[in-house]
Short mmCIF file of C-alpha atoms and ligand atoms in Angstrom, two decimals:
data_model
loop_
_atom_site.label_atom_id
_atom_site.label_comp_id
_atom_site.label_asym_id
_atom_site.label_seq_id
_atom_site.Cartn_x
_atom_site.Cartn_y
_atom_site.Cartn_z
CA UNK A 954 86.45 94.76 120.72
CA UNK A 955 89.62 97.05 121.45
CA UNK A 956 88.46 100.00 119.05
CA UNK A 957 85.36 101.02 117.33
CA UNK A 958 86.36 104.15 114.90
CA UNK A 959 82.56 105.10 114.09
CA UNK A 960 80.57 107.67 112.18
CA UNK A 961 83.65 107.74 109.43
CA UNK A 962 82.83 107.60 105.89
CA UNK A 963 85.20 104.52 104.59
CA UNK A 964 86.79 104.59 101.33
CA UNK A 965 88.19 101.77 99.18
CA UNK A 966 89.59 101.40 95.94
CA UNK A 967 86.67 100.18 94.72
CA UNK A 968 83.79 102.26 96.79
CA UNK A 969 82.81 105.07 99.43
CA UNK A 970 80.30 104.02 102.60
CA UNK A 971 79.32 105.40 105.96
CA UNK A 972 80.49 102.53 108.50
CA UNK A 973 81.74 102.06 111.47
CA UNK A 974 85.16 99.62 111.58
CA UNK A 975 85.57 97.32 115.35
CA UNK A 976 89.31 95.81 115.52
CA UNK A 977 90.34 93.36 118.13
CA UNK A 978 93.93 92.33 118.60
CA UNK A 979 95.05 93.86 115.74
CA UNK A 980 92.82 92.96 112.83
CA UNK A 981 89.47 94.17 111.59
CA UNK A 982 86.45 92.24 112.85
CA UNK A 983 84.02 94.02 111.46
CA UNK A 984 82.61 96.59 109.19
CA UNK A 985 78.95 97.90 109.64
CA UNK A 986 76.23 100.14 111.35
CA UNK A 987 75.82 100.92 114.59
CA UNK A 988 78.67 99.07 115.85
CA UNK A 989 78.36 98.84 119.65
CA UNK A 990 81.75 99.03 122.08
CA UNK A 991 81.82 97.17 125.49
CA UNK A 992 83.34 98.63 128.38
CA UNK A 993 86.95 98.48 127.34
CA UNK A 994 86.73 99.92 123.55
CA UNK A 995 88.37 102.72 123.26
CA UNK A 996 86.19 104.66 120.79
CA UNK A 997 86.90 107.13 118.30
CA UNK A 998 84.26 109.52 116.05
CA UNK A 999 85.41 109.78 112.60
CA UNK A 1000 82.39 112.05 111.69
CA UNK A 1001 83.43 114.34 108.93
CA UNK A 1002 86.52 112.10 108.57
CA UNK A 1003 87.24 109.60 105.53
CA UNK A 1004 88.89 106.32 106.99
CA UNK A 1005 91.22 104.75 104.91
CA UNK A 1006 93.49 101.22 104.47
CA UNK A 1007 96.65 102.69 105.29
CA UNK A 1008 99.44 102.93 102.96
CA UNK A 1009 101.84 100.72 101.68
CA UNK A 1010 105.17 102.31 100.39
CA UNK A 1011 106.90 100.13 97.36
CA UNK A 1012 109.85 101.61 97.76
CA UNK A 1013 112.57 102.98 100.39
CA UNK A 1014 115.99 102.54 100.87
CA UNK A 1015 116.56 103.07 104.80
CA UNK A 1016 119.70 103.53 105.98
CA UNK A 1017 121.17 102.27 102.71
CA UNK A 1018 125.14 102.34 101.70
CA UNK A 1019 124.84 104.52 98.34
CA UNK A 1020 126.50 107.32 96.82
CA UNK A 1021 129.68 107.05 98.91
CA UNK A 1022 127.91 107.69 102.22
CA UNK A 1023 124.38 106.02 104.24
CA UNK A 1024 120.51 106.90 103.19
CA UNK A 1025 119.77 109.71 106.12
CA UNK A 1026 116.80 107.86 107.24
CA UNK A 1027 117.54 104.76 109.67
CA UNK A 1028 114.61 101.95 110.03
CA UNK A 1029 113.05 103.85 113.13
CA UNK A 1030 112.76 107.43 111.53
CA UNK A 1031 112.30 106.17 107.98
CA UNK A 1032 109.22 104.09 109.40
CA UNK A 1033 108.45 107.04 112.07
CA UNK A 1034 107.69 109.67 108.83
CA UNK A 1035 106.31 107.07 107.68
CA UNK A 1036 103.68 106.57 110.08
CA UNK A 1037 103.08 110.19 110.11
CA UNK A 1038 102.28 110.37 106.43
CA UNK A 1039 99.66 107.43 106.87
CA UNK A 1040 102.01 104.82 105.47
CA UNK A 1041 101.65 101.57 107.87
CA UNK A 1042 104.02 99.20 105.75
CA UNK A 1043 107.05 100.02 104.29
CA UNK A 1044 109.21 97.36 101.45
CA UNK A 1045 113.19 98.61 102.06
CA UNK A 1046 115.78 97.15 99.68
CA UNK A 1047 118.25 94.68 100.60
CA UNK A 1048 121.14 95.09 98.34
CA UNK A 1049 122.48 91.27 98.10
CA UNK A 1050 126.17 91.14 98.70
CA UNK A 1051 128.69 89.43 96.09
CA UNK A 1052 128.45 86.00 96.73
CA UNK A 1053 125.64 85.95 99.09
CA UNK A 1054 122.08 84.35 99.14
CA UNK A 1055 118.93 85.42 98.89
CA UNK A 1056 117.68 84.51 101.85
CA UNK A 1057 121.06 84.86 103.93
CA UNK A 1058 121.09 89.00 102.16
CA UNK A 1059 117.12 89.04 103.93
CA UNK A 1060 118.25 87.97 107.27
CA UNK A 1061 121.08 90.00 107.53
CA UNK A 1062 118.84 92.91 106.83
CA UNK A 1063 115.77 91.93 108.88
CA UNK A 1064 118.67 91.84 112.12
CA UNK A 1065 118.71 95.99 111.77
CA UNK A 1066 115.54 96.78 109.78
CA UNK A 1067 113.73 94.60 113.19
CA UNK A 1068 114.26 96.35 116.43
CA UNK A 1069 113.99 99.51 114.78
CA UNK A 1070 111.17 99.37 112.27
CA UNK A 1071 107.91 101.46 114.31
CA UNK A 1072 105.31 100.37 111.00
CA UNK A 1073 105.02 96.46 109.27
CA UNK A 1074 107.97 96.08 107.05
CA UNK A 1075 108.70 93.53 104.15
CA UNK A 1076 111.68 93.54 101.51
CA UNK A 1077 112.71 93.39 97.70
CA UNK A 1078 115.91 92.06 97.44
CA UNK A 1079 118.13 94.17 94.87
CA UNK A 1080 119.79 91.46 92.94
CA UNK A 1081 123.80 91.44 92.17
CA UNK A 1082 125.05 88.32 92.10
CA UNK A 1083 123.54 85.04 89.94
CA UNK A 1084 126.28 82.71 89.43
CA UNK A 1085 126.72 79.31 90.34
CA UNK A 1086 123.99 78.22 92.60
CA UNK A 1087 122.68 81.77 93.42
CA UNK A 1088 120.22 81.86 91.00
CA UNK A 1089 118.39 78.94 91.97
CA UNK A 1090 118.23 80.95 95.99
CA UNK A 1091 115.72 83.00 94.17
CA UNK A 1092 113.14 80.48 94.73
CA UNK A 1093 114.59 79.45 98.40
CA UNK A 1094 113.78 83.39 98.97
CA UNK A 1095 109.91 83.16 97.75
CA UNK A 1096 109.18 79.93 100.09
CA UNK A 1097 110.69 82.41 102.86
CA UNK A 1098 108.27 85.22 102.10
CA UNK A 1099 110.42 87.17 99.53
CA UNK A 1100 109.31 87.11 96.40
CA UNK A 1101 109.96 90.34 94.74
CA UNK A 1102 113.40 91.30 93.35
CA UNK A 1103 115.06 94.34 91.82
CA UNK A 1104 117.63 94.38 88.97
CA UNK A 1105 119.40 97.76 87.69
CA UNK A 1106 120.09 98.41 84.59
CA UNK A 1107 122.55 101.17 85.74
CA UNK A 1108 125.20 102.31 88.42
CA UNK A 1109 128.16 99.72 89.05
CA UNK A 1110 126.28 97.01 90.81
CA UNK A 1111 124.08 96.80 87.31
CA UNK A 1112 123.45 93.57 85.51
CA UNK A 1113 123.71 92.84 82.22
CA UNK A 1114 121.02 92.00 79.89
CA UNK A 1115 121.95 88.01 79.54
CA UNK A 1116 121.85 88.43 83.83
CA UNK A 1117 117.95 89.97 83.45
CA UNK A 1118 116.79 87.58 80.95
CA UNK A 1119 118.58 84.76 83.28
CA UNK A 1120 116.73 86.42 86.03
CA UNK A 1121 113.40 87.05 84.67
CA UNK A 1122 113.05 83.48 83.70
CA UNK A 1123 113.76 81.88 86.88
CA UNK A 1124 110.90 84.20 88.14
CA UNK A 1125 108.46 82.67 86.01
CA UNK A 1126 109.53 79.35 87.21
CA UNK A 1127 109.01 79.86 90.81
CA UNK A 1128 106.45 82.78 91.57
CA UNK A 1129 108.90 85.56 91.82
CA UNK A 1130 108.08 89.36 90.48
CA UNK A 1131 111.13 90.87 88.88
CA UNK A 1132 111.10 94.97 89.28
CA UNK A 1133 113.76 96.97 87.39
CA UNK A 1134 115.26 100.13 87.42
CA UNK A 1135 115.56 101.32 83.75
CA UNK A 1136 118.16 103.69 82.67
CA UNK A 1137 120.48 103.35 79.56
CA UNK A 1138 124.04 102.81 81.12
CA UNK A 1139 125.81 103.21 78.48
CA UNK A 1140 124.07 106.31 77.54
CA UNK A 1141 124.53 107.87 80.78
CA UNK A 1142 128.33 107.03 81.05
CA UNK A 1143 129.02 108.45 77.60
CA UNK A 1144 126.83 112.13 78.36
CA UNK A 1145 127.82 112.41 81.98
CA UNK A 1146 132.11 112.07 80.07
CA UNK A 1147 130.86 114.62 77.47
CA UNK A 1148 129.08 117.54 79.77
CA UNK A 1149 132.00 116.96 82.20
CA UNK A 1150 134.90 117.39 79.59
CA UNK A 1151 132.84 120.18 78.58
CA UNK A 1152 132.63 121.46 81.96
CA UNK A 1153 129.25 121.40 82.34
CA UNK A 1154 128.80 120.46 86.13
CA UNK A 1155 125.41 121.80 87.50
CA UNK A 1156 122.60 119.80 87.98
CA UNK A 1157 120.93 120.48 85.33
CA UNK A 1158 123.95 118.31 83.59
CA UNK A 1159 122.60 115.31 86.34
CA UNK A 1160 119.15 115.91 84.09
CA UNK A 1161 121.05 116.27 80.57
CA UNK A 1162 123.08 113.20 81.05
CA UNK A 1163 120.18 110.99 81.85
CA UNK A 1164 116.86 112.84 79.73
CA UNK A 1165 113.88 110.82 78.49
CA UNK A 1166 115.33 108.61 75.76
CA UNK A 1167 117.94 107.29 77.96
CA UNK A 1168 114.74 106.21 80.57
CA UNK A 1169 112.63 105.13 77.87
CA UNK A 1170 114.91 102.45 75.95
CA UNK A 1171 115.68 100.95 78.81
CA UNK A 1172 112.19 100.38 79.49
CA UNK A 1173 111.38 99.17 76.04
CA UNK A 1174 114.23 96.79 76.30
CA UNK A 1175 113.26 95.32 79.42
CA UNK A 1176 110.08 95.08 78.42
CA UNK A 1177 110.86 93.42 75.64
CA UNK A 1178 112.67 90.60 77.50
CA UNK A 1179 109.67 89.86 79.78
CA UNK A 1180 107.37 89.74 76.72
CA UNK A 1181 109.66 87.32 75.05
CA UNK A 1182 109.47 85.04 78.01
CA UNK A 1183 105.76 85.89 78.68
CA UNK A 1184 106.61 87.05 82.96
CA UNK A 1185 105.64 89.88 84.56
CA UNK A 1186 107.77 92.65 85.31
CA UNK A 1187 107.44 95.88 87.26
CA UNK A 1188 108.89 99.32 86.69
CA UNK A 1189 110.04 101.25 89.39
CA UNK A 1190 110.21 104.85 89.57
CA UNK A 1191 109.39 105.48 85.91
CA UNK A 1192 109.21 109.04 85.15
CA UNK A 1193 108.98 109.22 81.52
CA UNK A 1194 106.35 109.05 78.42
CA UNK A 1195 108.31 106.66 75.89
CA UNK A 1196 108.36 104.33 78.71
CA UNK A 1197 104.79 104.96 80.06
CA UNK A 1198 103.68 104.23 75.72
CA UNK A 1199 105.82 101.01 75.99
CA UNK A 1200 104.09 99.63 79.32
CA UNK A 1201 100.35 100.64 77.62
CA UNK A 1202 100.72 99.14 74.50
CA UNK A 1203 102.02 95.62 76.06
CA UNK A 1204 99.20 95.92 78.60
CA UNK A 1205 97.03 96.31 75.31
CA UNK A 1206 98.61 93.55 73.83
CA UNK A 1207 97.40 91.13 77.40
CA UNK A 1208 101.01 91.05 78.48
CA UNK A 1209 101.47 91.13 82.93
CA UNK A 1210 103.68 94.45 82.61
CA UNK A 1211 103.27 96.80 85.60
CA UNK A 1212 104.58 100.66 86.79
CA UNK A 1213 104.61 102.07 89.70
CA UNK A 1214 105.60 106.29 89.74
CA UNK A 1215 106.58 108.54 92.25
CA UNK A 1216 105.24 111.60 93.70
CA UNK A 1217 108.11 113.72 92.81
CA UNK A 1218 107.44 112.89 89.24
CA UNK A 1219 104.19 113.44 89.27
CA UNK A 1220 104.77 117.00 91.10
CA UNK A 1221 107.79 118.71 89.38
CA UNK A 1222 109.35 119.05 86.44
CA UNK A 1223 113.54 119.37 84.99
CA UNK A 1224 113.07 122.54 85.84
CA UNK A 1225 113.77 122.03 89.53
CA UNK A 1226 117.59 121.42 88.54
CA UNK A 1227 118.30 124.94 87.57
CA UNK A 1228 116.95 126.13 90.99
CA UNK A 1229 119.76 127.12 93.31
CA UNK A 1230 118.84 123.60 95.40
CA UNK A 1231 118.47 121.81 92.35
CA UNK A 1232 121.33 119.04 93.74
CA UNK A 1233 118.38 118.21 96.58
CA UNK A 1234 116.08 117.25 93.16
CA UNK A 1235 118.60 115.03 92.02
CA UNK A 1236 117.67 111.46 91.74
CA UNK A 1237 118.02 108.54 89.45
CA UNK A 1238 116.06 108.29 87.36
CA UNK A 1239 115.73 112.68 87.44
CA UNK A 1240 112.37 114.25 86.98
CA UNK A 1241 111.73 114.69 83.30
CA UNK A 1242 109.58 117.24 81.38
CA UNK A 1243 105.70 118.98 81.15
CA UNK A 1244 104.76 116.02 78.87
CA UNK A 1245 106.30 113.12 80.74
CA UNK A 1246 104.64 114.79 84.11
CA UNK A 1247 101.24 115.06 82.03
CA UNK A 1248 101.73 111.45 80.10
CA UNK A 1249 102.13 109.76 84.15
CA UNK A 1250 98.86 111.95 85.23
CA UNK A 1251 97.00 110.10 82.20
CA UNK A 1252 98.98 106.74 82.88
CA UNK A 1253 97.56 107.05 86.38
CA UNK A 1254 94.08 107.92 85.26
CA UNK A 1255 93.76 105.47 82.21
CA UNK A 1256 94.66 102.45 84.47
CA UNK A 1257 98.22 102.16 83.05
CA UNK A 1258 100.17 103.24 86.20
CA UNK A 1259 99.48 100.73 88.37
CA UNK A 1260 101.21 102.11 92.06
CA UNK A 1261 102.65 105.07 93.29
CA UNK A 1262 105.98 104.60 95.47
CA UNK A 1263 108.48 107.17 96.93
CA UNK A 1264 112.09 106.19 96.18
CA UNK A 1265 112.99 107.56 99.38
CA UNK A 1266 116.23 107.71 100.00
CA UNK A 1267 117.17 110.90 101.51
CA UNK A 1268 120.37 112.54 101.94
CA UNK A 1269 121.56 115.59 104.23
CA UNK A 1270 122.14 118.74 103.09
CA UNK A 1271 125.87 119.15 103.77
CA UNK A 1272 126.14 115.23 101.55
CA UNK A 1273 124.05 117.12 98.69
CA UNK A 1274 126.51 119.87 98.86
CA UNK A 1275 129.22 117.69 97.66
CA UNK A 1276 128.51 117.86 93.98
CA UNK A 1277 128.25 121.75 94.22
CA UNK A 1278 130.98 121.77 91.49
CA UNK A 1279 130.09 118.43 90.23
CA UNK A 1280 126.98 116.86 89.93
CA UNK A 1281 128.39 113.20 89.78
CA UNK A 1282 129.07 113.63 93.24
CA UNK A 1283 125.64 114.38 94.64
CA UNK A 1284 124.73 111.36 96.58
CA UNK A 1285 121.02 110.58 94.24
CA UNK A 1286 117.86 110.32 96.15
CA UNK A 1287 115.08 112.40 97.59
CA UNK A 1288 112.31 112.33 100.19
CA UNK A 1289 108.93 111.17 100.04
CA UNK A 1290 107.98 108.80 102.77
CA UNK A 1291 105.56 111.42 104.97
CA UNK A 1292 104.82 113.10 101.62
CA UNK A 1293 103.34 110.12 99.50
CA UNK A 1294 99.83 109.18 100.68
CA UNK A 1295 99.14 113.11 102.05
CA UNK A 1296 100.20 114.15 98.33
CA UNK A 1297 98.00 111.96 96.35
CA UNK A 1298 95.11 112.05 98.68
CA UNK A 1299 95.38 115.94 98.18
CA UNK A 1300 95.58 115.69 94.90
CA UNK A 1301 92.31 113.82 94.94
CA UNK A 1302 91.06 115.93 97.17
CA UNK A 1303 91.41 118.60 94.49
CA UNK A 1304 89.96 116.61 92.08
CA UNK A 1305 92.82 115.04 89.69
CA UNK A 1306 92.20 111.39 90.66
CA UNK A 1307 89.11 109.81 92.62
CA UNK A 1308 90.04 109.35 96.19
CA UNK A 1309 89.61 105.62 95.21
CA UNK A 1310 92.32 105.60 92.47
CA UNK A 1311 94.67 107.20 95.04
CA UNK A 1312 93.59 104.27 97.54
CA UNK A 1313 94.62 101.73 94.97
CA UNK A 1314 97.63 103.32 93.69
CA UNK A 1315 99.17 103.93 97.15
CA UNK A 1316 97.63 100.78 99.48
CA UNK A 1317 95.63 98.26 97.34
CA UNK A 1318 97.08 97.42 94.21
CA UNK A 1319 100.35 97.34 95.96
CA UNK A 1320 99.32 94.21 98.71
CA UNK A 1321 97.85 92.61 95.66
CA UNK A 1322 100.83 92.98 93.07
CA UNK A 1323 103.79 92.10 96.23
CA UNK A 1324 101.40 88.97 97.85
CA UNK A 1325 100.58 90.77 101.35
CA UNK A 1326 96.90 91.08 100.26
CA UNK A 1327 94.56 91.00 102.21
CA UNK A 1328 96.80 91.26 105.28
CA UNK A 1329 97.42 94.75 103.84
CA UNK A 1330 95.76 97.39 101.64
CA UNK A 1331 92.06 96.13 102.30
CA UNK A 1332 90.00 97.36 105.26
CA UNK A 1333 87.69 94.13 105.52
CA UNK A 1334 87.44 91.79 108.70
CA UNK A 1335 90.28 89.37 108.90
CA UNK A 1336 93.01 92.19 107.63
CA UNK A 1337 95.25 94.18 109.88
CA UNK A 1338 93.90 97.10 111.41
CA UNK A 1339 96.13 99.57 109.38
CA UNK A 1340 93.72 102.83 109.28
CA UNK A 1341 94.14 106.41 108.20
CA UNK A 1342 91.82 108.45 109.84
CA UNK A 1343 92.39 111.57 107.00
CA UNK A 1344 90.45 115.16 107.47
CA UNK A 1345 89.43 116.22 103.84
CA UNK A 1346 89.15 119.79 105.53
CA UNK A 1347 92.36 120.54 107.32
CA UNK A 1348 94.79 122.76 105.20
CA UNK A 1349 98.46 121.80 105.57
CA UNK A 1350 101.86 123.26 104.06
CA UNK A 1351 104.73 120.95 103.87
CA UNK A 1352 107.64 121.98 105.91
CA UNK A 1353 111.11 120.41 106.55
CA UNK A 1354 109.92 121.35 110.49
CA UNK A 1355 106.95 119.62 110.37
CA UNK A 1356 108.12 116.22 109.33
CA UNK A 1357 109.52 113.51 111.14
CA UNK A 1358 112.09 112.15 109.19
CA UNK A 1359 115.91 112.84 110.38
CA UNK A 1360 116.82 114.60 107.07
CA UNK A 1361 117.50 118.49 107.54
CA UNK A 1362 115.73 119.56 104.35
CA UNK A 1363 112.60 118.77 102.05
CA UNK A 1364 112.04 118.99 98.09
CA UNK A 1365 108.38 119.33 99.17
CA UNK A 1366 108.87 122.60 101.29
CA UNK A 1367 106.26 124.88 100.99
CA UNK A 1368 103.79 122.62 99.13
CA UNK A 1369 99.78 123.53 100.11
CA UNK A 1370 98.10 120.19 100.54
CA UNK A 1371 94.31 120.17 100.48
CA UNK A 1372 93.57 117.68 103.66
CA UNK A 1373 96.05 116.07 105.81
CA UNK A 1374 95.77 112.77 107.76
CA UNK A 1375 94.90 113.27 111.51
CA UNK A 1376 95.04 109.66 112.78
CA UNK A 1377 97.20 106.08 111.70
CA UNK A 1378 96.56 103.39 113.43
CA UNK A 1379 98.88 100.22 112.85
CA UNK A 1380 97.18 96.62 113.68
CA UNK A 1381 94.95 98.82 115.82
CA UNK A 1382 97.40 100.95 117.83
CA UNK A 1383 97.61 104.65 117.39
CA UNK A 1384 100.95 105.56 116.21
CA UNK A 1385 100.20 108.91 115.22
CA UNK A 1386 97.73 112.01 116.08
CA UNK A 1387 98.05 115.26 114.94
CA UNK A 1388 101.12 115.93 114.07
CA UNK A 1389 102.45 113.89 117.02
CA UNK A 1390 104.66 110.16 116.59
CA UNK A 1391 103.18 108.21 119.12
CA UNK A 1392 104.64 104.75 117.89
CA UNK A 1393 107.60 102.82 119.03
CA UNK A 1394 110.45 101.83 118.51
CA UNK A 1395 110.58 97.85 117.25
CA UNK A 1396 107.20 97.69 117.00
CA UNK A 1397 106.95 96.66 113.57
CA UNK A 1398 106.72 93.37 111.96
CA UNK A 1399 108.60 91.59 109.13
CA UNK A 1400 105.46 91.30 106.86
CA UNK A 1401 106.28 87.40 104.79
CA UNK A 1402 104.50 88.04 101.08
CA UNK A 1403 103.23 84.73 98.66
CA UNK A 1404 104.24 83.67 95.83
CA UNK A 1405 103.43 86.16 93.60
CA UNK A 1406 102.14 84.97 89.98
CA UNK A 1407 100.56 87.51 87.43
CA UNK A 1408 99.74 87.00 84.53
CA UNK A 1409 97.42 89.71 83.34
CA UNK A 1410 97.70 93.25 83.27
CA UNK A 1411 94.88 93.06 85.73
CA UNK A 1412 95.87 95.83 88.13
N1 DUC B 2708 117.82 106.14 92.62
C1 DUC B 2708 118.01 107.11 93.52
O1 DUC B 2708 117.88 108.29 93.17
N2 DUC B 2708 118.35 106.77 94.78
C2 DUC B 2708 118.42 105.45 95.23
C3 DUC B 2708 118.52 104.44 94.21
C4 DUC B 2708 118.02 104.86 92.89
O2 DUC B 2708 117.83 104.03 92.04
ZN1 ZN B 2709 116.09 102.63 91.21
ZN1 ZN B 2710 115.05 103.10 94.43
#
């Protein structure tokens, strides 16, 4: 074997053991007692440690055009914080061009995401374009190990309803996994003209133009459309209780309807945007109230939330500055890559979830629910040796210093974390140790999902 991490105490989603885990070119060979190393394992002692599948984040956009200027993250030091946080696979959206395939949009991503990417890697492709014979290179894009898409409902590259429904049913048809972001455009459009006119231009106005209704119908809408067509669908980023209701009672009802959260939702509330740095908080959808924040802690708890995902999509301070008079010109997005599994695991630590409901939510039910399972998100023999060696103990305060990400600030500044990760290992090679990147550069690999067909609200 090439590494033996023994003495750790291993935790799933499903249980907590003592074992030791061996790994030999990359993948987990086996789980057990007394594991012996030959001559050439490099050993490590977990004692005291919990050893953990390493994360998967469902959502980054890396070095993505947006908001009139480029994500402030590239593939290497989006996937270096990443690594540092204990995340060992990233999925980055490829924005499809006008008039471009599936596939084609996948390539021409996978030609910069590839020498730069330092963790695994897949994609969602964010869909923009379904006419003539585009559609159908949905399907083309599931045989080539793509098989999750993302429609908006909002921002000028949104589709319309017909375009979802269109969408959604192809999905069904070929094993695809439609996620969408759910805003009310026309709601937005209309407040964001009124507080302007009224000259109402702080971000608090970002948060007024876009509050929890405006979230919520959109969900209920597109949630309608996938229950009339019987297909699963997947939420990103939802941040608010109407919503959150709308997803539980369809799950009630047996219908394949999933969400996923973020940790700045689950963290802060609209009252970040009257802080004097309230244009770093702003994002799309923005963080909503106390009883959205507590409604996504139950979600979580009650089985209803099925991931948690950071959005991140970072932008420098000087590009936030922009909208200082104007709040439709604050490029949206925040941080989260490094912050994600740390957060949740902390949280857990303190005793708000079970460490194995943060496991699911943040590695587990994502392989399952985007086909990379059990390549990913497992720690069994035949997956990849993604590990998070994580010290329950260690105290840790967020700081924009600490992190590894290019971006000059953090939202999470100053946050007290109870345990920190100390080790990540991806397919077996250490790629980070206290506080230190030691990964490369191109060393991750384009991770090709299955066909992805649920059809229960089983996770
Ligand atoms: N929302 C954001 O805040 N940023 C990136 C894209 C999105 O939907
Ligand atoms: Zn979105
Ligand atoms: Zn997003």
């Amino acid at each position: 074997m090439d590494l033996l991490i023994n003495n750790g105490t291993i935790v799933t989603a499903e249980s907590i053991f003592k074992a030791d885990i061996a790994v030999k070119f990359g993948k987990i060979t086996a789980i057990g007692s007394s594991l012996q190393p030959s001559k050439e394992t490099k050993v490590t002692d977990a004692r005291g440690k919990l050893v953990l599948p390493g994360a998967i984040d469902a959502h980054t956009h890396l070095a993505m055009p947006f908001g009139g200027t480029i994500s402030a993250d590239d593939y290497f030091a989006g996937t270096r914080a990443a690594a540092c946080g204990g995340t060992t696979t990233v999925f980055d959206f490829v924005l499809q061009d006008f008039g471009e395939n599936m596939v084609d949009a996948v390539k021409r991503r996978d030609a910069i995401c590839a020498p730069d990417a330092a963790v695994d890697y897949s994609f969602h492709i964010g869909v923009k374009d379904v006419s003539g014979d585009l559609l159908d290179s949905i399907a083309d894009s599931v045989r080539y190990g793509v098989p999750s898409f993302k429609v908006f409902m909002v921002y000028d590259f949104g589709v319309t309803d017909g375009v979802f429904y269109k969408v959604l049913a192809k999905a069904k048809s070929c094993g695809a996994l439609i996620a969408v972001h759910a805003e009310n455009n026309e709601m937005v459009n209309t407040l964001v003209e009124k507080y302007i006119s009224e000259g109402k231009t702080d971000p608090w106005h970002h948060y007024m133009s876009r509050p929890e209704f405006v979230e919520g119908e959109a969900d209920e809408r597109a949630i309608q459309w996938a229950k009339s067509l019987n297909v699963s669908l997947y939420i990103v980023h939802l941040a608010n209780k109407q919503g959150l209701d709308a997803v539980t009672k369809a799950r009630d009802e047996g219908y394949p309807i999933f969400a996923e959260t973020c940790p700045q939702y689950l963290h802060f509330t609209k009252d970040v945007y009257k802080r004097p740095d309230g244009r770093n908080f702003v994002c799309s959808p923005p963080i909503k109230g106390k009883e959205s924040q507590d409604a996504l802690w139950d979600g979580i708890n009650r089985g209803d939330i099925s991931t948690v995902a950071t959005d991140h999509c970072p932008f420098q301070s000087y590009e936030k500055y922009w909208g200082k008079d104007d709040f439709r010109k604050i490029p949206n997005g925040c941080m989260g890559v490094e912050n994600m599994y740390p957060y949740m695991l902390s949280e857990a630590n303190k005793g708000r979830i079970t460490l194995n409901k943060a496991v699911e939510l943040c590695s587990t039910n994502v392989a399952k629910i985007f086909g990379c399972a059990p390549q990913k998100g497992l720690l069994q023999p035949g997956s990849d040796a993604d590990i998070v060696i994580y010290d329950p103990k260690k105290e840790f305060t967020i700081t924009q210093e600490a992190m590894h990400s290019d971006v000059d600030h953090t939202i999470w500044e100053g946050t007290k974390l109870k345990g920190y990760p100390v080790e990540t290992y991806s397919r077996g090679k250490l790629v980070y140790k206290d506080g230190e990147f030691l990964g490369n550069r191109g060393d991750g690999k384009f991770v090709k999902c299955k066909p992805i067909k649920l059809t229960r609200p089983s996770l």
